[in-house]
Amino acid sequence: MRERLGELLLKAAGILLMLAALAFAVAKAPDRSLESLVPRWALPPSDFVELDGQLVHYRDQGPSGDPIPLVLIHGTSASLHTWEGWATELSATRRVISFDLPGFGLTGPNAEGDYRATRYVAFVRQLLARLGVGRAIVVGNSLGGEIAWQLALADPAHVAGLVLIDAAGFDFVPESVPLGFRVARWPVVREAMRWVLPRRAIENSVIDVYGDPSRVTAALVDRYYELALREGNRVALMQRMDQMTPGPVERLADIKVPTLILWGGRDRLIPPRWGQAFEKGIPGSQLVVFPKLGHVPQEEDPAATLAALRDWLPRVQP
């Protein structure tokens, strides 16, 4: 009887090992080089500029003579593609600049592994100086929102207006955290993410930040998945998660420029109460909530969010 039980346990262990090996083979996802990703994800008007030895992926669209261009900053694990709906429409009449932050998209990791908000602010200032941008309307989603409002504090002379979309910076408590972010925070499990990344995990993460899951398409998941595999981006995400700290929200009252706050009513990562906190903290700011949208409302419904932006833009004086 004992021998029979031992045989069964050995067989079960063997089957489990085989299944684990199969799962690893299916989910194995090696890094992808920048060169392999460029043909699909850096189509015109994409370009690259070198800053301190790092190639930065960016797009500069619309009339170059626009005195106050719009600068669009994406969030964690996103890319400049999150703004395509906005950029296509706005660039017909306005200069629109978008780019991949270090650690994400095609720009990829920085040499120092420094992904603090203050470092990102310095990066944006350097990039805009290289592109010849003086004053601008700075727009940011999530991490990009935190960079935007910290930029307004650090360099107020160059920020003519501010648009915060589900912005980070407060010590917020999520109602739900995307699977990819959770894995990047787990000390032991996350090490496997260097070699293994199931596409399904990315799909679940994107669904988690959308208010309406039916808007999540296979093409959208492909974009997030393939750019996550860019060399160095997975390690950069882990480092970013380790370096996250609340921003100097006690200084929000020092922001004096016209400020629009857009928020998804179904945002479970940074719930709507934090949009209200920004409205309370920034004098004269205006909050618009989209009841059916999630954490990336500008990507989920470009038309609705753009309508709110267009209504507000006349408040920014040349």
Coordinates of C-alpha atoms in Angstrom, one line a residue:
M1 CA 0.0 0.0 0.0
R2 CA 2.8 2.4 1.0
E3 CA 4.7 1.5 -2.2
R4 CA 1.6 2.2 -4.3
L5 CA 1.1 5.5 -2.6
G6 CA 4.7 6.4 -3.1
E7 CA 4.4 5.6 -6.8
L8 CA 1.3 7.8 -7.1
L9 CA 3.0 10.7 -5.3
L10 CA 6.0 10.4 -7.6
K11 CA 3.8 10.4 -10.7
A12 CA 1.9 13.4 -9.4
A13 CA 5.1 15.3 -8.7
G14 CA 6.3 14.4 -12.2
I15 CA 3.1 15.7 -13.7
L16 CA 3.4 18.9 -11.7
L17 CA 6.9 19.4 -12.9
M18 CA 5.9 18.8 -16.5
L19 CA 3.1 21.3 -16.2
A20 CA 5.4 23.9 -14.5
A21 CA 7.9 23.5 -17.3
L22 CA 5.2 23.8 -19.9
A23 CA 3.8 26.9 -18.3
F24 CA 7.3 28.4 -18.2
A25 CA 7.8 27.6 -21.8
V26 CA 4.5 29.2 -22.8
A27 CA 5.0 32.3 -20.7
K28 CA 8.7 32.7 -21.3
A29 CA 9.2 36.2 -22.7
P30 CA 12.8 37.4 -23.3
D31 CA 13.7 41.0 -23.6
R32 CA 13.2 42.6 -27.0
S33 CA 15.7 45.0 -28.5
L34 CA 14.8 48.6 -29.4
E35 CA 15.6 47.9 -33.0
S36 CA 13.0 45.1 -33.1
L37 CA 10.3 47.3 -31.7
V38 CA 10.9 50.5 -33.7
P39 CA 9.2 49.3 -37.0
R40 CA 5.8 48.8 -35.2
W41 CA 5.9 51.4 -32.4
A42 CA 7.9 54.3 -33.7
L43 CA 6.2 55.1 -37.0
P44 CA 6.1 58.7 -38.2
P45 CA 5.9 61.3 -36.6
S46 CA 8.1 59.4 -34.0
D47 CA 11.7 60.6 -33.6
F48 CA 14.5 60.1 -31.2
V49 CA 16.8 62.6 -29.4
E50 CA 19.8 61.9 -27.3
L51 CA 19.9 63.2 -23.8
D52 CA 22.9 62.4 -21.6
G53 CA 23.6 59.3 -23.6
Q54 CA 20.0 58.0 -23.6
L55 CA 17.9 57.8 -26.7
V56 CA 14.5 59.3 -26.0
H57 CA 11.5 58.4 -28.1
Y58 CA 9.2 61.5 -28.8
R59 CA 6.7 63.0 -31.1
D60 CA 6.5 66.8 -31.9
Q61 CA 3.4 67.4 -34.0
G62 CA 1.4 70.4 -35.2
P63 CA 2.4 74.0 -36.0
S64 CA 5.9 74.7 -34.7
G65 CA 5.0 78.4 -34.2
D66 CA 2.5 77.7 -31.5
P67 CA 3.5 80.0 -28.6
I68 CA 2.1 77.7 -25.9
P69 CA 2.4 74.0 -27.0
L70 CA 0.8 71.1 -25.1
V71 CA 3.2 68.7 -23.4
L72 CA 1.7 65.3 -22.7
I73 CA 3.2 63.0 -20.0
H74 CA 2.1 59.4 -19.7
G75 CA 1.9 57.3 -16.5
T76 CA 3.7 54.2 -15.1
S77 CA 4.1 51.3 -17.7
A78 CA 2.5 53.4 -20.4
S79 CA 4.0 55.2 -23.4
L80 CA 3.4 58.2 -25.6
H81 CA 0.8 56.1 -27.5
T82 CA -1.7 56.6 -24.7
W83 CA -2.1 60.2 -26.1
E84 CA -2.7 59.2 -29.8
G85 CA -6.4 60.1 -29.7
W86 CA -5.6 63.5 -28.2
A87 CA -2.5 64.3 -30.3
T88 CA -4.2 63.5 -33.6
E89 CA -7.0 66.0 -32.9
L90 CA -5.0 68.7 -31.2
S91 CA -2.1 68.8 -33.6
A92 CA -4.4 70.1 -36.3
T93 CA -4.2 73.5 -34.6
R94 CA -1.7 73.2 -31.8
R95 CA 1.9 72.0 -31.3
V96 CA 1.7 68.8 -29.3
I97 CA 4.8 67.1 -27.7
S98 CA 4.7 63.6 -26.3
F99 CA 7.4 61.2 -25.3
D100 CA 8.3 58.0 -23.5
L101 CA 9.6 58.5 -20.0
P102 CA 12.8 56.8 -19.0
G103 CA 12.0 53.2 -17.9
F104 CA 9.0 52.9 -20.2
G105 CA 8.1 52.6 -23.8
L106 CA 10.9 52.8 -26.4
T107 CA 13.0 55.2 -24.3
G108 CA 13.9 52.4 -21.9
P109 CA 15.8 52.5 -18.7
N110 CA 18.2 55.2 -17.5
A111 CA 21.8 54.2 -16.6
E112 CA 21.4 55.1 -12.9
G113 CA 18.1 53.3 -12.3
D114 CA 16.8 56.5 -10.8
Y115 CA 13.0 56.8 -11.2
R116 CA 12.1 59.3 -8.5
A117 CA 9.7 62.0 -9.4
T118 CA 12.3 64.7 -8.9
R119 CA 14.5 63.0 -11.5
Y120 CA 11.7 62.8 -13.9
V121 CA 11.0 66.5 -13.5
A122 CA 14.7 67.2 -14.3
F123 CA 14.4 65.0 -17.3
V124 CA 11.3 66.8 -18.7
R125 CA 12.9 70.2 -18.2
Q126 CA 16.0 69.1 -20.1
L127 CA 14.0 67.6 -22.9
L128 CA 11.8 70.7 -23.4
A129 CA 14.9 72.9 -23.4
R130 CA 16.4 70.7 -26.1
L131 CA 13.1 71.0 -28.2
G132 CA 13.1 74.8 -27.8
V133 CA 9.9 74.9 -25.7
G134 CA 9.4 78.0 -23.6
R135 CA 6.0 78.2 -21.8
A136 CA 3.7 75.2 -22.2
I137 CA 0.5 73.7 -21.0
V138 CA 1.7 70.6 -19.2
V139 CA -0.7 67.6 -19.1
G140 CA 0.0 64.4 -17.2
N141 CA -1.8 61.2 -16.4
S142 CA -1.0 59.2 -13.2
L143 CA 2.8 59.3 -12.7
G144 CA 2.8 61.9 -15.5
G145 CA 0.3 64.0 -13.5
E146 CA 2.7 64.0 -10.5
I147 CA 5.6 65.0 -12.7
A148 CA 3.4 67.8 -14.2
W149 CA 2.4 69.4 -10.9
Q150 CA 5.9 69.1 -9.5
L151 CA 7.2 70.7 -12.6
A152 CA 4.8 73.6 -12.1
L153 CA 6.3 74.0 -8.6
A154 CA 9.9 73.7 -9.7
D155 CA 9.7 75.8 -12.9
P156 CA 6.6 78.0 -12.7
A157 CA 7.9 80.5 -15.4
H158 CA 7.6 77.7 -18.0
V159 CA 4.2 76.3 -17.1
A160 CA 1.3 78.3 -18.5
G161 CA -1.4 75.8 -17.6
L162 CA -1.7 72.5 -15.9
V163 CA -3.9 69.5 -16.7
L164 CA -3.9 66.6 -14.2
I165 CA -5.5 63.4 -15.2
D166 CA -6.0 60.8 -12.4
A167 CA -2.7 62.2 -11.1
A168 CA -0.4 60.6 -8.5
G169 CA 1.4 62.4 -5.6
F170 CA -0.9 61.9 -2.6
D171 CA -0.3 59.0 -0.3
F172 CA -3.3 57.3 -1.8
V173 CA -4.9 53.9 -0.9
P174 CA -5.9 51.9 -4.0
E175 CA -9.1 50.0 -4.2
S176 CA -7.4 47.6 -6.7
V177 CA -3.9 47.3 -8.0
P178 CA -3.1 46.0 -11.5
L179 CA -1.6 42.5 -11.4
G180 CA 1.6 43.7 -13.2
F181 CA 2.2 46.3 -10.5
R182 CA 1.6 43.8 -7.7
V183 CA 4.1 41.3 -9.1
A184 CA 6.7 44.1 -9.5
R185 CA 6.4 44.7 -5.8
W186 CA 6.7 41.1 -4.5
P187 CA 10.4 40.6 -3.5
V188 CA 10.9 37.0 -4.6
V189 CA 8.2 36.5 -7.2
R190 CA 9.1 39.5 -9.2
E191 CA 12.5 38.1 -10.0
A192 CA 10.8 35.6 -12.3
M193 CA 9.3 38.6 -14.2
R194 CA 12.7 39.2 -15.8
W195 CA 12.2 36.1 -18.0
V196 CA 8.5 35.2 -17.7
L197 CA 5.6 37.5 -18.6
P198 CA 2.3 36.0 -19.6
R199 CA 0.4 38.2 -22.0
R200 CA -2.7 37.4 -19.9
A201 CA -1.1 39.2 -16.9
I202 CA -0.8 42.4 -19.0
E203 CA -4.3 42.0 -20.3
N204 CA -5.6 41.7 -16.8
S205 CA -3.7 44.8 -15.7
V206 CA -5.1 46.9 -18.6
I207 CA -8.6 45.7 -17.9
D208 CA -8.1 46.7 -14.2
V209 CA -7.4 50.3 -15.1
Y210 CA -10.2 50.7 -17.6
G211 CA -13.7 51.7 -16.5
D212 CA -15.3 49.7 -19.3
P213 CA -13.5 46.4 -20.0
S214 CA -15.2 46.1 -23.4
R215 CA -12.9 48.9 -24.6
V216 CA -9.8 46.8 -24.1
T217 CA -8.9 45.4 -27.5
A218 CA -6.3 42.8 -28.5
A219 CA -4.3 45.5 -30.3
L220 CA -4.2 47.6 -27.1
V221 CA -3.0 44.7 -25.1
D222 CA -0.3 43.9 -27.7
R223 CA 1.0 47.5 -27.4
Y224 CA 1.3 47.3 -23.6
Y225 CA 2.8 43.8 -23.7
E226 CA 5.4 44.4 -26.4
L227 CA 6.6 47.6 -24.9
A228 CA 6.9 46.0 -21.5
L229 CA 9.4 43.6 -23.0
R230 CA 11.7 46.4 -24.3
E231 CA 15.2 45.7 -22.9
G232 CA 15.4 46.9 -19.3
N233 CA 11.8 48.0 -18.8
R234 CA 10.8 45.2 -16.4
V235 CA 13.7 45.9 -14.1
A236 CA 12.9 49.6 -14.4
L237 CA 9.4 49.0 -13.2
M238 CA 10.6 47.1 -10.2
Q239 CA 12.9 50.0 -9.3
R240 CA 10.2 52.6 -9.9
M241 CA 7.9 50.6 -7.5
D242 CA 10.7 50.6 -4.9
Q243 CA 11.2 54.4 -5.2
M244 CA 7.6 55.5 -5.0
T245 CA 7.0 58.1 -2.3
P246 CA 4.3 60.8 -1.8
G247 CA 5.0 64.2 -3.4
P248 CA 5.1 67.6 -1.6
V249 CA 1.4 67.9 -1.7
E250 CA 1.6 70.5 1.1
R251 CA 2.8 72.9 -1.5
L252 CA -0.1 72.5 -3.9
A253 CA -1.4 75.9 -2.9
D254 CA 1.7 77.5 -4.5
I255 CA 0.5 76.5 -7.9
K256 CA -1.0 79.7 -9.4
V257 CA -1.6 78.7 -13.1
P258 CA -5.0 77.7 -14.5
T259 CA -5.4 74.0 -13.6
L260 CA -7.9 71.5 -15.0
I261 CA -8.3 68.2 -13.2
L262 CA -9.8 65.2 -15.1
W263 CA -10.7 62.0 -13.3
G264 CA -12.3 58.7 -14.1
G265 CA -15.2 57.9 -11.8
R266 CA -14.3 54.2 -12.0
D267 CA -10.6 54.7 -11.2
R268 CA -9.8 52.0 -8.6
L269 CA -6.0 52.6 -8.6
I270 CA -6.3 56.3 -7.6
P271 CA -9.9 56.7 -6.6
P272 CA -11.9 59.9 -7.4
R273 CA -11.5 61.3 -3.8
W274 CA -7.9 62.1 -4.7
G275 CA -9.2 64.3 -7.6
Q276 CA -11.2 66.2 -5.1
A277 CA -8.1 66.5 -2.9
F278 CA -6.2 68.1 -5.8
E279 CA -9.1 70.5 -6.5
K280 CA -9.1 71.5 -2.8
G281 CA -5.3 71.9 -2.8
I282 CA -4.8 74.0 -6.0
P283 CA -6.5 77.4 -5.8
G284 CA -9.0 78.0 -8.6
S285 CA -8.7 74.6 -10.1
Q286 CA -11.6 72.9 -11.9
L287 CA -12.5 69.2 -11.5
V288 CA -14.3 67.2 -14.2
V289 CA -15.3 63.6 -13.4
F290 CA -16.2 61.0 -16.1
P291 CA -18.5 58.5 -14.2
K292 CA -17.9 55.6 -16.6
L293 CA -14.2 55.9 -17.2
G294 CA -11.2 54.5 -15.3
H295 CA -7.6 55.4 -14.6
V296 CA -6.6 56.4 -18.1
P297 CA -9.6 58.3 -19.3
Q298 CA -7.7 60.1 -22.1
E299 CA -6.9 56.8 -23.7
E300 CA -10.2 55.1 -22.9
D301 CA -12.4 57.9 -24.3
P302 CA -10.3 60.6 -26.1
A303 CA -13.4 62.4 -27.5
A304 CA -15.1 63.0 -24.1
T305 CA -12.0 64.0 -22.3
L306 CA -10.9 66.3 -25.2
A307 CA -14.2 68.1 -25.1
A308 CA -13.5 69.0 -21.4
L309 CA -10.0 70.1 -22.3
R310 CA -11.2 72.3 -25.2
D311 CA -13.8 74.0 -22.9
W312 CA -11.0 74.9 -20.5
L313 CA -8.2 75.9 -22.9
P314 CA -9.4 79.5 -23.3
R315 CA -8.5 80.1 -19.7
V316 CA -4.8 79.8 -20.5
Q317 CA -3.5 83.2 -21.8
P318 CA -0.8 83.5 -24.4

